[in-house]
PDB file of C-alpha atoms and ligand atoms in Angstrom:
ATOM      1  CA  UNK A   1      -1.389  14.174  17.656  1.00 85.00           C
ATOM      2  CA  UNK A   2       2.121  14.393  15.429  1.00 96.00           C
ATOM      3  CA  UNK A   3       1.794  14.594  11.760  1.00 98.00           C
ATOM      4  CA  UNK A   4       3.924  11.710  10.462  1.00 98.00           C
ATOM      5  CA  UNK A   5       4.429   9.929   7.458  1.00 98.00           C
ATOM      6  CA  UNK A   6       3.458   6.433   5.883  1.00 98.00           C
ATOM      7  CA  UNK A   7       4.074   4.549   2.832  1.00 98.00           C
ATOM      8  CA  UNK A   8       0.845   3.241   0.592  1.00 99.00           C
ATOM      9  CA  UNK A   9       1.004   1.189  -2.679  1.00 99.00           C
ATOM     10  CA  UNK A  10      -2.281   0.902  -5.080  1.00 99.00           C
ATOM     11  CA  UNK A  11      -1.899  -2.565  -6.185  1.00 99.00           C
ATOM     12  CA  UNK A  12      -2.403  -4.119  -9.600  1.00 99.00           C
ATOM     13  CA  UNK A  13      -5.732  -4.520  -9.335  1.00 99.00           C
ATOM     14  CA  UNK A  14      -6.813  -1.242  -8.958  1.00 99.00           C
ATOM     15  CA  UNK A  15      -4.518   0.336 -11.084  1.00 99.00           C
ATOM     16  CA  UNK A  16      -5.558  -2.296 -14.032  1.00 98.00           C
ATOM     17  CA  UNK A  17      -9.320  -0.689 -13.774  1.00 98.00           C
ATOM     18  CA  UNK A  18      -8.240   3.144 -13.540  1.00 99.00           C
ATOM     19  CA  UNK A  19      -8.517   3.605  -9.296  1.00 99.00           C
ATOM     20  CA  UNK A  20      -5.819   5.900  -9.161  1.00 98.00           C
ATOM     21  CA  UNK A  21      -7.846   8.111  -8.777  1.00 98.00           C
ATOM     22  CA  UNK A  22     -10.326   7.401  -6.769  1.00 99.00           C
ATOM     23  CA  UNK A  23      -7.956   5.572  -4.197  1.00 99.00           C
ATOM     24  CA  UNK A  24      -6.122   8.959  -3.908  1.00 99.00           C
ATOM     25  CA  UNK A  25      -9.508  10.438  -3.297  1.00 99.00           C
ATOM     26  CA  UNK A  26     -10.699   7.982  -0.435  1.00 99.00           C
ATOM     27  CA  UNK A  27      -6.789   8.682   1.294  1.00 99.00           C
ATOM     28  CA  UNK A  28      -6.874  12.448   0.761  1.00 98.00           C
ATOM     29  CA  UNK A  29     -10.603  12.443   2.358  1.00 98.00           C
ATOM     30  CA  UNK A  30      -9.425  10.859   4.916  1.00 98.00           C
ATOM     31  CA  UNK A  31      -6.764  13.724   5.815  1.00 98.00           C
ATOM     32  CA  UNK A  32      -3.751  12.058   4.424  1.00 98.00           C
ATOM     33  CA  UNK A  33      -1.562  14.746   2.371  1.00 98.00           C
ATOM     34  CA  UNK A  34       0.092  12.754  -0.621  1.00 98.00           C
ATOM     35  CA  UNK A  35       3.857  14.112  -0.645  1.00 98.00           C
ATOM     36  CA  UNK A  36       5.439  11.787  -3.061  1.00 98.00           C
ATOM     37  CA  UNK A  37       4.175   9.145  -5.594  1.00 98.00           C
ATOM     38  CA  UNK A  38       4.944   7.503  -8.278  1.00 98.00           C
ATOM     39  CA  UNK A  39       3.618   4.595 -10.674  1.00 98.00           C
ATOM     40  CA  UNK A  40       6.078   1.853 -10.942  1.00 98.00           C
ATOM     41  CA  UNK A  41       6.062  -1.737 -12.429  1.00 98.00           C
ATOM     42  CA  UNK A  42       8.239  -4.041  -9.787  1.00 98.00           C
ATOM     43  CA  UNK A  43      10.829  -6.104 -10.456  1.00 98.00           C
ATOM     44  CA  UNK A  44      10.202  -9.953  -8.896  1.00 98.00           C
ATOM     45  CA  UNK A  45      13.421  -9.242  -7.010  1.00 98.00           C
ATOM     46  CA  UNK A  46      12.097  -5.741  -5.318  1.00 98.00           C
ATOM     47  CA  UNK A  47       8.583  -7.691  -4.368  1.00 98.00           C
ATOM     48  CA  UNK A  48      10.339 -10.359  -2.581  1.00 98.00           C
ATOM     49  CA  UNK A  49      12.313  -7.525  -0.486  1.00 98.00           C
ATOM     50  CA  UNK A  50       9.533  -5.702   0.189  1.00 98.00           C
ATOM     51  CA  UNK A  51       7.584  -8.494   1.456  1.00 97.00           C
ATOM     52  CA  UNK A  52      10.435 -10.496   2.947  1.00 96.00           C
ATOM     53  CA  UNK A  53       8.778 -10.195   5.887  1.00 95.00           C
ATOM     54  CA  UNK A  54       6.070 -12.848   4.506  1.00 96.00           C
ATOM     55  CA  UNK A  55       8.540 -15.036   3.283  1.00 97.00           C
ATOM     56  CA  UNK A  56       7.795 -18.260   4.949  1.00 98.00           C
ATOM     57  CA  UNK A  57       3.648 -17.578   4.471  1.00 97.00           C
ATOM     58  CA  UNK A  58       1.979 -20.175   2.356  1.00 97.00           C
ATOM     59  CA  UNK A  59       0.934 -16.851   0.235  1.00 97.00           C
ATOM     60  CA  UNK A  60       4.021 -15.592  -0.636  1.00 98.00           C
ATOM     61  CA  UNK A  61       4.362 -16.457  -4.331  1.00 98.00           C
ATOM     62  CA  UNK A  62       1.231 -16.024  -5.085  1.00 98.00           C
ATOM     63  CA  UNK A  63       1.683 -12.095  -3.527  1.00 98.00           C
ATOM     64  CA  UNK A  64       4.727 -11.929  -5.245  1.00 98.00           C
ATOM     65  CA  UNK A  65       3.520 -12.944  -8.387  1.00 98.00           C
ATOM     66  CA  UNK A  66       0.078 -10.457  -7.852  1.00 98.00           C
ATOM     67  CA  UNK A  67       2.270  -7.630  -7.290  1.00 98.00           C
ATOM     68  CA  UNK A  68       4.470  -7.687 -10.551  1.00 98.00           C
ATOM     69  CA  UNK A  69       1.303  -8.523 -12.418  1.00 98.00           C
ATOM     70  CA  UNK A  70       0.690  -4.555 -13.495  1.00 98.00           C
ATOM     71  CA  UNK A  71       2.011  -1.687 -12.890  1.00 98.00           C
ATOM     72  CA  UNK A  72       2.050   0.026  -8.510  1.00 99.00           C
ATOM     73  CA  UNK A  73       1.679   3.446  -7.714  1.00 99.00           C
ATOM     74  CA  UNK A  74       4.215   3.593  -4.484  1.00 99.00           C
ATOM     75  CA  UNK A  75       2.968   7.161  -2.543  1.00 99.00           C
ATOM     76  CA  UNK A  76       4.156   8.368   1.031  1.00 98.00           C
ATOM     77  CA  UNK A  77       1.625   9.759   3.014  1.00 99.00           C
ATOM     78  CA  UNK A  78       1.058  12.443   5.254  1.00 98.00           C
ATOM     79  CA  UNK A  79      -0.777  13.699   8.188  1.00 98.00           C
ATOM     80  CA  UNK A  80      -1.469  13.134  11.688  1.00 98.00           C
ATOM     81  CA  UNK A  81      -1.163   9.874  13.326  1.00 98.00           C
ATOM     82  CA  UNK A  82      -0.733   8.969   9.426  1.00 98.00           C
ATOM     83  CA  UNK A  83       0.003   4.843  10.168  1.00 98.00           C
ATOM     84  CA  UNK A  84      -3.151   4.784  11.838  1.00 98.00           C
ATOM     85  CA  UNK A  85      -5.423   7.025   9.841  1.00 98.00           C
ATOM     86  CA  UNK A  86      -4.202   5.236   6.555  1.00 99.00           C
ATOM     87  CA  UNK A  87      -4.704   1.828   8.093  1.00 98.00           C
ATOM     88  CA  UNK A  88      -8.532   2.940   9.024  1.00 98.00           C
ATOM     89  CA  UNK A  89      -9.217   4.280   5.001  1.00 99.00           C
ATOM     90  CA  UNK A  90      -7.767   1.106   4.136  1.00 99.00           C
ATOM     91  CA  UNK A  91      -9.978  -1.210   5.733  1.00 98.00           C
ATOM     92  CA  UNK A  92      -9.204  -5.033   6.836  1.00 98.00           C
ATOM     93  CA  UNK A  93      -7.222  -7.041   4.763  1.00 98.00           C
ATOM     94  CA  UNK A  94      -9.921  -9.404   4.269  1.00 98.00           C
ATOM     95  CA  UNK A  95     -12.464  -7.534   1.932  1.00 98.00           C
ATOM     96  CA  UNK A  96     -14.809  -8.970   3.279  1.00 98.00           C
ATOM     97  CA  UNK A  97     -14.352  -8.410   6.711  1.00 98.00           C
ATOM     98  CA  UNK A  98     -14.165  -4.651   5.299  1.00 98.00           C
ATOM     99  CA  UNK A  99     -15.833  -1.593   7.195  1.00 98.00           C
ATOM    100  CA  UNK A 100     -18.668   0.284   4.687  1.00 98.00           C
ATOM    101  CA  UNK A 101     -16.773   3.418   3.198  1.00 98.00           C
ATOM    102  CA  UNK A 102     -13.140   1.901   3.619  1.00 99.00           C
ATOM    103  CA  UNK A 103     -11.013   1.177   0.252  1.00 99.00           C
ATOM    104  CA  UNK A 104     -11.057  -2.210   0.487  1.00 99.00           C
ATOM    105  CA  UNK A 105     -14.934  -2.380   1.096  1.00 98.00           C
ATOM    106  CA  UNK A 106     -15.291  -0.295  -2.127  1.00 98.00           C
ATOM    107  CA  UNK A 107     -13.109  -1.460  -4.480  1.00 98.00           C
ATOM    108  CA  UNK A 108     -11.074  -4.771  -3.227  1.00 98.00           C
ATOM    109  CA  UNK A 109     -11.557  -7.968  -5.248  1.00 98.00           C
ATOM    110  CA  UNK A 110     -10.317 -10.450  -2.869  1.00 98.00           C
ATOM    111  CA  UNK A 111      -8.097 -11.424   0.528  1.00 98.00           C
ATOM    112  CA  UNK A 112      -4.830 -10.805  -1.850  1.00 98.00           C
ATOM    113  CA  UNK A 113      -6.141  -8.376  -5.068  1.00 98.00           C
ATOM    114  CA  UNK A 114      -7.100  -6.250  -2.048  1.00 98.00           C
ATOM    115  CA  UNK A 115      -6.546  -2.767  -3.960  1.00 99.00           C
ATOM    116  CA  UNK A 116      -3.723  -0.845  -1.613  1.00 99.00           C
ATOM    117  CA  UNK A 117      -0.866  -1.541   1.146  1.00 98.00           C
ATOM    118  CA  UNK A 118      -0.376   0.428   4.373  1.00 98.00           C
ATOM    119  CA  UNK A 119       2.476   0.417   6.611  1.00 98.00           C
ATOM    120  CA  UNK A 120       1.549  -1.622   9.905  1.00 98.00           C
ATOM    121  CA  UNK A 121       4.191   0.838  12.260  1.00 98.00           C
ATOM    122  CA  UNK A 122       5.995   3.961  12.039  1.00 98.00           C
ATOM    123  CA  UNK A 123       8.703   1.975  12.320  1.00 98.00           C
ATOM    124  CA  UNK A 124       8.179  -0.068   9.043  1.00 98.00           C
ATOM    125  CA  UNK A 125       7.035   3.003   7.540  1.00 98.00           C
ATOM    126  CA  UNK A 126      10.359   4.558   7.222  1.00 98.00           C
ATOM    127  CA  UNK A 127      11.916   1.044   6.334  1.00 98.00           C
ATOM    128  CA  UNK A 128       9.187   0.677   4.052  1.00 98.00           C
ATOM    129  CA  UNK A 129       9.848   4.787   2.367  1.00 98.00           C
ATOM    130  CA  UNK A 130      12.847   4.301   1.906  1.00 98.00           C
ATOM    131  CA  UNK A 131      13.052   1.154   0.048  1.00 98.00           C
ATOM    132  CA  UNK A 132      10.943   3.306  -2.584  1.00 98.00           C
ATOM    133  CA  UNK A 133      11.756   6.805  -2.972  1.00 98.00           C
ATOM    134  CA  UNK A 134      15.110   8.817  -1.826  1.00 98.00           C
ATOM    135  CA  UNK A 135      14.772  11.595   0.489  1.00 95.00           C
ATOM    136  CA  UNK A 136      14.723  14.574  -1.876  1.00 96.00           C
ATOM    137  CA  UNK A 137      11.948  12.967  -3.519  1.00 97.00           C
ATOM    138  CA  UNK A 138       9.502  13.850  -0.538  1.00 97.00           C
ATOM    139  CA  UNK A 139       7.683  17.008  -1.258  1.00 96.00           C
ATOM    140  CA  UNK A 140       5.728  18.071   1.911  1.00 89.00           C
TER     141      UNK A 140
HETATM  142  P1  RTP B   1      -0.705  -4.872   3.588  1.00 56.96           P
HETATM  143  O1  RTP B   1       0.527  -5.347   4.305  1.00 56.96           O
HETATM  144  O2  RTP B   1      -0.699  -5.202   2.114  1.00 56.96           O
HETATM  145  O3  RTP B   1      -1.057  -3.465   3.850  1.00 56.96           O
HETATM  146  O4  RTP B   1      -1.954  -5.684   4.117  1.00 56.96           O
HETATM  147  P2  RTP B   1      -2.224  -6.256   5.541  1.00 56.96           P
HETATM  148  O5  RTP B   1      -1.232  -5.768   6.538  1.00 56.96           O
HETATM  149  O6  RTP B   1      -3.673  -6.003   5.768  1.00 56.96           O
HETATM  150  O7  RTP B   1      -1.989  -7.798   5.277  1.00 56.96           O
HETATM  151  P3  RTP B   1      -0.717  -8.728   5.566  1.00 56.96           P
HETATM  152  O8  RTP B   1      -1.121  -9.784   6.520  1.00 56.96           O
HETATM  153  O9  RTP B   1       0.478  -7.900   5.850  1.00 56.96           O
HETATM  154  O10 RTP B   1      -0.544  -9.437   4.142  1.00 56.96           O
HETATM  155  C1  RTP B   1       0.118  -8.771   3.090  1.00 56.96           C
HETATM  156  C2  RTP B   1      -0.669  -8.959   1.811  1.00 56.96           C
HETATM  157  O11 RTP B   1      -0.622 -10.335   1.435  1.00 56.96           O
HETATM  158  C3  RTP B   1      -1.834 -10.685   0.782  1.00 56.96           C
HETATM  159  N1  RTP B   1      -2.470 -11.781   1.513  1.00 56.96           N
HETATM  160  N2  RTP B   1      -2.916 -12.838   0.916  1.00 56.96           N
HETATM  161  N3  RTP B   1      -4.052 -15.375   0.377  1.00 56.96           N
HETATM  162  C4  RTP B   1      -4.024 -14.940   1.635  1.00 56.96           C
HETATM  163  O12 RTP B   1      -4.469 -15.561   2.570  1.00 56.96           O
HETATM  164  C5  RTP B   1      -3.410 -13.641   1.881  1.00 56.96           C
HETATM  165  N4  RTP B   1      -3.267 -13.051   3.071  1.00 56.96           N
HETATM  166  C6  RTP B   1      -2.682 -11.882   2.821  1.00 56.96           C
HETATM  167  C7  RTP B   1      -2.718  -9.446   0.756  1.00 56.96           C
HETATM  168  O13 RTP B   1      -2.503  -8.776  -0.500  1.00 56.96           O
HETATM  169  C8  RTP B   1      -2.161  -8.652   1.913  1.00 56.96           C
HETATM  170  O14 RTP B   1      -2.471  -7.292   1.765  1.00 56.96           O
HETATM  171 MG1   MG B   2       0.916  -5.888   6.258  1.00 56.96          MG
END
């Protein structure tokens, strides 16, 4: 398996009650290497580019509006098949629906305040890194 890269974002509600931490815990457990990171707050325009994507979704101001609520901390990830194994920590989107021992299982409050974002593709990934962080800002 190829060690690749993928982007992650704790969200506002888990950087409001101190998960850092222990979000960087659950994704370095889970044999992702964290080779860049920073904590951010978003402008309204940069959350509406990032989640163009959503744009037409009945959700999307209310995501929008989530995501500028507190501070992010944006982080590319590392390690093998690193879309995949960040997408398993992170658990469905859906608390709820959650595996035991995933992030959002442990510390998600709801469908939207659901604690951290994962790439879906390698592809988006790199769209997704580079909307964040420039290239010498990687640190492997
Ligand atoms: P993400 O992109 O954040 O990693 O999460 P995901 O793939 O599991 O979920 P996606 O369908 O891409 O939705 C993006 C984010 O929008 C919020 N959401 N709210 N109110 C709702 O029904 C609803 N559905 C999704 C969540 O914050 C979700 O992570
Ligand atoms: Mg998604």
């Amino acid at each position: 398996m190829a060690v690749t890269r993928t982007f992650s974002i704790i969200k506002p509600d888990a950087t409001r009650r101190n998960l850092t931490g222990a979000v960087t815990k659950m994704l370095e457990e889970a044999g992702l290497r964290v080779v860049a990171s920073k904590r951010i707050q978003m402008t309204r325009e940069q959350a509406e580019g990032f989640y163009a994507v959503h744009k037409e979704r009945p959700f999307f101001g209310e995501l929008v509006d989530f995501m500028i609520s507190g501070p992010v901390v944006v982080q590319v990830l590392e390690g093998e098949d690193a879309v995949k194994r960040n997408r398993d920590v992170m658990g469905a989107t859906n608390p709820a629906d959650a595996d035991e021992g995933t992030i959002r299982k442990t510390y998600a409050e709801s469908i939207e305040a659901n604690s951290v974002h994962g790439s879906d593709s390698d592809e988006n990934a790199k769209i997704e890194i580079d909307f964040f962080f420039d290239e010498a800002e990687l640190v492997g």
